[in-house]
PDB file of C-alpha atoms in Angstrom:
ATOM      1  CA  MET A   1      83.259 100.166 101.257  1.00 53.00           C
ATOM      2  CA  LYS A   2      80.572 102.681 102.182  1.00 52.00           C
ATOM      3  CA  ARG A   3      83.193 104.804 103.976  1.00 53.00           C
ATOM      4  CA  ILE A   4      85.427 104.806 100.906  1.00 48.00           C
ATOM      5  CA  ILE A   5      82.602 105.997  98.647  1.00 46.00           C
ATOM      6  CA  ILE A   6      81.652 108.740 101.115  1.00 48.00           C
ATOM      7  CA  LEU A   7      85.286 109.912 101.440  1.00 47.00           C
ATOM      8  CA  LEU A   8      85.744 109.908  97.654  1.00 47.00           C
ATOM      9  CA  THR A   9      82.550 111.936  97.230  1.00 47.00           C
ATOM     10  CA  ILE A  10      83.714 114.481  99.802  1.00 48.00           C
ATOM     11  CA  ILE A  11      87.132 114.832  98.191  1.00 48.00           C
ATOM     12  CA  LEU A  12      85.737 115.105  94.668  1.00 47.00           C
ATOM     13  CA  SER A  13      83.227 117.724  95.769  1.00 48.00           C
ATOM     14  CA  GLY A  14      86.143 119.875  96.906  1.00 50.00           C
ATOM     15  CA  ILE A  15      87.532 119.980  93.368  1.00 45.00           C
ATOM     16  CA  ASN A  16      86.266 122.677  91.020  1.00 44.00           C
ATOM     17  CA  SER A  17      83.769 120.964  88.717  1.00 42.00           C
ATOM     18  CA  SER A  18      84.741 123.173  85.760  1.00 41.00           C
ATOM     19  CA  SER A  19      88.160 121.496  85.677  1.00 42.00           C
ATOM     20  CA  PHE A  20      87.021 117.844  85.811  1.00 43.00           C
ATOM     21  CA  GLY A  21      88.819 117.275  82.500  1.00 51.00           C
ATOM     22  CA  GLN A  22      92.090 117.542  84.459  1.00 90.00           C
ATOM     23  CA  VAL A  23      91.054 115.530  87.524  1.00 95.00           C
ATOM     24  CA  TYR A  24      92.536 112.098  88.226  1.00 96.00           C
ATOM     25  CA  PHE A  25      91.645 109.895  91.191  1.00 96.00           C
ATOM     26  CA  THR A  26      92.234 106.584  92.895  1.00 97.00           C
ATOM     27  CA  LYS A  27      90.447 104.771  95.687  1.00 95.00           C
ATOM     28  CA  ASN A  28      93.097 102.085  96.078  1.00 94.00           C
ATOM     29  CA  GLY A  29      96.343 103.997  96.428  1.00 97.00           C
ATOM     30  CA  ARG A  30      98.976 102.603  98.749  1.00 98.00           C
ATOM     31  CA  THR A  31     100.695 104.027 101.781  1.00 97.00           C
ATOM     32  CA  SER A  32     103.093 102.276 104.081  1.00 97.00           C
ATOM     33  CA  PHE A  33     105.295 103.219 106.963  1.00 94.00           C
ATOM     34  CA  TYR A  34     108.448 101.901 108.475  1.00 93.00           C
ATOM     35  CA  SER A  35     109.919 102.372 111.919  1.00 88.00           C
ATOM     36  CA  LYS A  36     113.471 101.163 112.511  1.00 86.00           C
ATOM     37  CA  ALA A  37     114.132 100.575 116.189  1.00 79.00           C
ATOM     38  CA  SER A  38     116.815  98.741 118.138  1.00 77.00           C
ATOM     39  CA  VAL A  39     114.478  96.007 119.407  1.00 77.00           C
ATOM     40  CA  GLU A  40     112.144  95.447 116.441  1.00 80.00           C
ATOM     41  CA  ASN A  41     111.367  97.070 113.099  1.00 85.00           C
ATOM     42  CA  ILE A  42     107.722  97.945 112.550  1.00 88.00           C
ATOM     43  CA  SER A  43     105.995  98.253 109.197  1.00 93.00           C
ATOM     44  CA  ALA A  44     102.427  98.460 107.955  1.00 96.00           C
ATOM     45  CA  ASP A  45     100.598  98.770 104.634  1.00 97.00           C
ATOM     46  CA  ASN A  46      97.307 100.354 103.639  1.00 98.00           C
ATOM     47  CA  ASN A  47      95.829  99.816 100.154  1.00 97.00           C
ATOM     48  CA  GLN A  48      92.658 101.851 100.698  1.00 95.00           C
ATOM     49  CA  VAL A  49      94.081 105.316 100.082  1.00 97.00           C
ATOM     50  CA  ILE A  50      91.764 107.736  98.316  1.00 97.00           C
ATOM     51  CA  SER A  51      93.495 110.478  96.366  1.00 98.00           C
ATOM     52  CA  VAL A  52      92.529 113.153  93.861  1.00 97.00           C
ATOM     53  CA  LEU A  53      94.982 115.065  91.641  1.00 97.00           C
ATOM     54  CA  ASN A  54      94.099 118.024  89.436  1.00 97.00           C
ATOM     55  CA  THR A  55      96.782 118.137  86.731  1.00 95.00           C
ATOM     56  CA  GLN A  56      95.787 121.661  85.711  1.00 94.00           C
ATOM     57  CA  THR A  57      96.012 123.363  89.119  1.00 96.00           C
ATOM     58  CA  GLY A  58      98.213 120.884  91.008  1.00 97.00           C
ATOM     59  CA  ALA A  59      95.606 120.459  93.763  1.00 98.00           C
ATOM     60  CA  LEU A  60      96.262 117.174  95.561  1.00 98.00           C
ATOM     61  CA  GLN A  61      94.279 115.460  98.317  1.00 98.00           C
ATOM     62  CA  PHE A  62      94.618 112.163 100.189  1.00 97.00           C
ATOM     63  CA  SER A  63      92.445 110.415 102.734  1.00 97.00           C
ATOM     64  CA  VAL A  64      93.603 107.319 104.601  1.00 97.00           C
ATOM     65  CA  LEU A  65      91.465 105.187 106.922  1.00 96.00           C
ATOM     66  CA  ASN A  66      93.746 104.577 109.907  1.00 96.00           C
ATOM     67  CA  ASN A  67      92.241 101.202 110.794  1.00 96.00           C
ATOM     68  CA  ALA A  68      93.017  99.914 107.270  1.00 97.00           C
ATOM     69  CA  PHE A  69      96.749  99.624 108.043  1.00 97.00           C
ATOM     70  CA  HIS A  70      97.826  95.981 108.227  1.00 96.00           C
ATOM     71  CA  PHE A  71     100.818  94.805 110.247  1.00 94.00           C
ATOM     72  CA  PRO A  72     102.796  91.555 110.218  1.00 93.00           C
ATOM     73  CA  LYS A  73     101.626  90.899 113.804  1.00 91.00           C
ATOM     74  CA  ALA A  74      98.033  91.299 115.040  1.00 93.00           C
ATOM     75  CA  MET A  75      99.202  92.754 118.360  1.00 90.00           C
ATOM     76  CA  MET A  76     101.025  95.580 116.537  1.00 88.00           C
ATOM     77  CA  GLU A  77      97.835  96.415 114.647  1.00 93.00           C
ATOM     78  CA  GLN A  78      95.816  96.432 117.862  1.00 93.00           C
ATOM     79  CA  HIS A  79      98.251  98.745 119.677  1.00 89.00           C
ATOM     80  CA  PHE A  80      98.503 101.033 116.631  1.00 90.00           C
ATOM     81  CA  ASN A  81      94.736 101.514 116.478  1.00 93.00           C
ATOM     82  CA  SER A  82      93.931 101.657 120.202  1.00 92.00           C
ATOM     83  CA  ASP A  83      97.018 103.172 121.859  1.00 88.00           C
ATOM     84  CA  TYR A  84      98.909 105.266 119.310  1.00 90.00           C
ATOM     85  CA  LEU A  85      96.648 106.565 116.537  1.00 92.00           C
ATOM     86  CA  GLU A  86      93.435 106.123 118.547  1.00 95.00           C
ATOM     87  CA  SER A  87      91.619 105.176 115.351  1.00 96.00           C
ATOM     88  CA  ASP A  88      88.166 105.281 116.976  1.00 96.00           C
ATOM     89  CA  LYS A  89      88.713 108.938 117.894  1.00 97.00           C
ATOM     90  CA  TYR A  90      90.744 109.839 114.767  1.00 97.00           C
ATOM     91  CA  PRO A  91      89.461 107.502 112.029  1.00 97.00           C
ATOM     92  CA  LYS A  92      91.414 109.021 109.155  1.00 97.00           C
ATOM     93  CA  SER A  93      94.566 110.877 108.256  1.00 97.00           C
ATOM     94  CA  THR A  94      94.470 113.426 105.449  1.00 98.00           C
ATOM     95  CA  PHE A  95      96.636 115.571 103.229  1.00 97.00           C
ATOM     96  CA  LYS A  96      95.436 118.621 101.344  1.00 98.00           C
ATOM     97  CA  GLY A  97      97.932 120.532  99.277  1.00 98.00           C
ATOM     98  CA  THR A  98      99.454 121.273  95.916  1.00 98.00           C
ATOM     99  CA  VAL A  99     102.017 119.949  93.516  1.00 97.00           C
ATOM    100  CA  THR A 100     103.720 123.343  93.426  1.00 96.00           C
ATOM    101  CA  ASP A 101     105.487 122.795  90.113  1.00 96.00           C
ATOM    102  CA  ILE A 102     102.749 120.941  88.219  1.00 96.00           C
ATOM    103  CA  SER A 103     103.648 122.953  85.096  1.00 95.00           C
ATOM    104  CA  LYS A 104     106.753 120.717  84.740  1.00 95.00           C
ATOM    105  CA  VAL A 105     104.490 117.700  84.128  1.00 95.00           C
ATOM    106  CA  ASP A 106     103.398 117.091  80.529  1.00 94.00           C
ATOM    107  CA  ILE A 107     100.533 114.589  80.784  1.00 92.00           C
ATOM    108  CA  SER A 108     100.590 114.109  77.010  1.00 92.00           C
ATOM    109  CA  LYS A 109     104.191 112.802  77.074  1.00 94.00           C
ATOM    110  CA  ASP A 110     105.617 109.698  78.758  1.00 96.00           C
ATOM    111  CA  GLY A 111     108.206 110.479  81.396  1.00 97.00           C
ATOM    112  CA  THR A 112     109.019 110.703  85.083  1.00 97.00           C
ATOM    113  CA  TYR A 113     108.818 114.203  86.517  1.00 97.00           C
ATOM    114  CA  ASN A 114     110.393 115.272  89.807  1.00 98.00           C
ATOM    115  CA  VAL A 115     107.991 117.565  91.654  1.00 98.00           C
ATOM    116  CA  SER A 116     107.548 119.243  95.000  1.00 98.00           C
ATOM    117  CA  VAL A 117     104.418 118.785  97.079  1.00 98.00           C
ATOM    118  CA  THR A 118     103.391 121.156  99.844  1.00 98.00           C
ATOM    119  CA  GLY A 119     100.329 121.231 102.035  1.00 98.00           C
ATOM    120  CA  SER A 120      98.754 120.278 105.343  1.00 98.00           C
ATOM    121  CA  LEU A 121      99.145 116.745 106.711  1.00 98.00           C
ATOM    122  CA  GLU A 122      96.697 115.795 109.457  1.00 98.00           C
ATOM    123  CA  ILE A 123      97.427 112.782 111.622  1.00 97.00           C
ATOM    124  CA  HIS A 124      95.965 112.031 115.068  1.00 97.00           C
ATOM    125  CA  GLY A 125      93.926 115.255 114.942  1.00 97.00           C
ATOM    126  CA  VAL A 126      97.039 117.437 114.465  1.00 98.00           C
ATOM    127  CA  SER A 127      97.730 119.348 111.230  1.00 98.00           C
ATOM    128  CA  LYS A 128     101.247 120.287 110.186  1.00 97.00           C
ATOM    129  CA  ASP A 129     102.524 121.989 107.064  1.00 97.00           C
ATOM    130  CA  VAL A 130     104.821 119.714 105.066  1.00 97.00           C
ATOM    131  CA  THR A 131     106.860 119.977 101.909  1.00 97.00           C
ATOM    132  CA  THR A 132     108.284 116.884 100.283  1.00 97.00           C
ATOM    133  CA  PRO A 133     109.718 115.797  96.951  1.00 98.00           C
ATOM    134  CA  GLY A 134     107.774 113.380  94.818  1.00 97.00           C
ATOM    135  CA  THR A 135     107.532 111.982  91.331  1.00 98.00           C
ATOM    136  CA  ILE A 136     104.739 111.930  88.807  1.00 98.00           C
ATOM    137  CA  THR A 137     105.113 109.319  86.095  1.00 98.00           C
ATOM    138  CA  VAL A 138     103.194 109.382  82.812  1.00 97.00           C
ATOM    139  CA  LYS A 139     103.220 106.133  80.840  1.00 96.00           C
ATOM    140  CA  ASP A 140     100.860 105.239  78.019  1.00 93.00           C
ATOM    141  CA  GLY A 141      98.438 107.978  79.086  1.00 88.00           C
ATOM    142  CA  LYS A 142      98.284 106.759  82.699  1.00 94.00           C
ATOM    143  CA  ILE A 143      99.479 108.833  85.655  1.00 97.00           C
ATOM    144  CA  SER A 144     101.058 107.619  88.859  1.00 98.00           C
ATOM    145  CA  GLY A 145     102.511 109.531  91.768  1.00 97.00           C
ATOM    146  CA  ALA A 146     104.905 108.597  94.554  1.00 98.00           C
ATOM    147  CA  SER A 147     106.651 110.173  97.527  1.00 97.00           C
ATOM    148  CA  THR A 148     108.725 109.114 100.513  1.00 97.00           C
ATOM    149  CA  PHE A 149     109.080 111.373 103.541  1.00 96.00           C
ATOM    150  CA  LYS A 150     109.607 111.249 107.287  1.00 96.00           C
ATOM    151  CA  ILE A 151     107.562 112.539 110.196  1.00 96.00           C
ATOM    152  CA  LEU A 152     108.236 112.828 113.913  1.00 95.00           C
ATOM    153  CA  LEU A 153     105.590 111.163 116.096  1.00 93.00           C
ATOM    154  CA  LYS A 154     105.815 113.963 118.680  1.00 94.00           C
ATOM    155  CA  ASP A 155     104.807 116.516 115.992  1.00 96.00           C
ATOM    156  CA  TYR A 156     101.424 114.757 115.823  1.00 96.00           C
ATOM    157  CA  ASP A 157     101.008 114.272 119.596  1.00 95.00           C
ATOM    158  CA  ILE A 158     101.468 110.509 119.302  1.00 92.00           C
ATOM    159  CA  GLN A 159     102.669 109.370 122.712  1.00 86.00           C
ATOM    160  CA  ILE A 160     104.937 106.371 123.126  1.00 82.00           C
ATOM    161  CA  PRO A 161     104.776 104.784 126.596  1.00 77.00           C
ATOM    162  CA  SER A 162     108.195 104.624 128.255  1.00 79.00           C
ATOM    163  CA  ILE A 163     107.930 100.838 128.649  1.00 79.00           C
ATOM    164  CA  VAL A 164     108.102 100.414 124.817  1.00 76.00           C
ATOM    165  CA  LYS A 165     110.106 103.537 123.963  1.00 75.00           C
ATOM    166  CA  ASN A 166     113.006 101.434 122.602  1.00 72.00           C
ATOM    167  CA  ASN A 167     110.645  99.413 120.398  1.00 74.00           C
ATOM    168  CA  ILE A 168     109.311 102.350 118.373  1.00 79.00           C
ATOM    169  CA  ALA A 169     111.366 104.962 116.543  1.00 84.00           C
ATOM    170  CA  GLU A 170     110.425 108.619 116.967  1.00 87.00           C
ATOM    171  CA  ASN A 171     111.050 109.190 113.262  1.00 91.00           C
ATOM    172  CA  ILE A 172     108.752 107.261 110.879  1.00 93.00           C
ATOM    173  CA  GLU A 173     109.308 106.858 107.134  1.00 96.00           C
ATOM    174  CA  ILE A 174     106.126 107.072 105.053  1.00 96.00           C
ATOM    175  CA  ASN A 175     105.776 105.902 101.437  1.00 97.00           C
ATOM    176  CA  VAL A 176     102.837 106.874  99.264  1.00 97.00           C
ATOM    177  CA  SER A 177     102.111 105.600  95.753  1.00 98.00           C
ATOM    178  CA  CYS A 178      99.007 105.987  93.619  1.00 98.00           C
ATOM    179  CA  ASN A 179      97.946 104.933  90.147  1.00 98.00           C
ATOM    180  CA  TYR A 180      95.370 107.474  89.003  1.00 97.00           C
ATOM    181  CA  GLU A 181      92.426 107.178  86.639  1.00 94.00           C
ATOM    182  CA  LYS A 182      90.960 110.133  84.758  1.00 91.00           C
ATOM    183  CA  LYS A 183      87.701 111.397  86.282  1.00 82.00           C
ATOM    184  CA  SER A 184      84.972 111.520  83.682  1.00 73.00           C
ATOM    185  CA  SER A 185      82.928 114.718  83.420  1.00 61.00           C
ATOM    186  CA  ASN A 186      79.558 112.971  83.758  1.00 52.00           C
TER     187      ASN A 186
END
């Protein structure tokens, strides 16, 4: 819990304090990934995603604790943290970017808005520029965001030992969803 509070403080400090009226956050967003392979499908969920969205500027940030992913099998979780993501060495994955077309989103009106998100995704100590479609939904004054995109493990220097190469897909589908709360100015 201490780590989550520290990460949220760091992320919020990166947002311009003069625009707090437009800042929304969550500390329990959700991300999951899915790997379809010939031998066995692999999936994991993480409900400790910290995210901040500035609806005025479109600034968007995420921070994910890598060891908070949970797998259906304990052995998968162990290998994920020790062998693949090396969670002790790289404890978190982050995204820092922008909803490039935030002007399409009317936070005063219910609706689902298709948007584009671009920025830098850092996983396993490697940063790559990404652009992906997403949606921002406004319902009864509440904001949620979601996106699904794919990454290649090799782009993030994640090595798959040849002995299990058929068990793990090189292309991983990632889903992100967050229900945001408005950040108060005090």
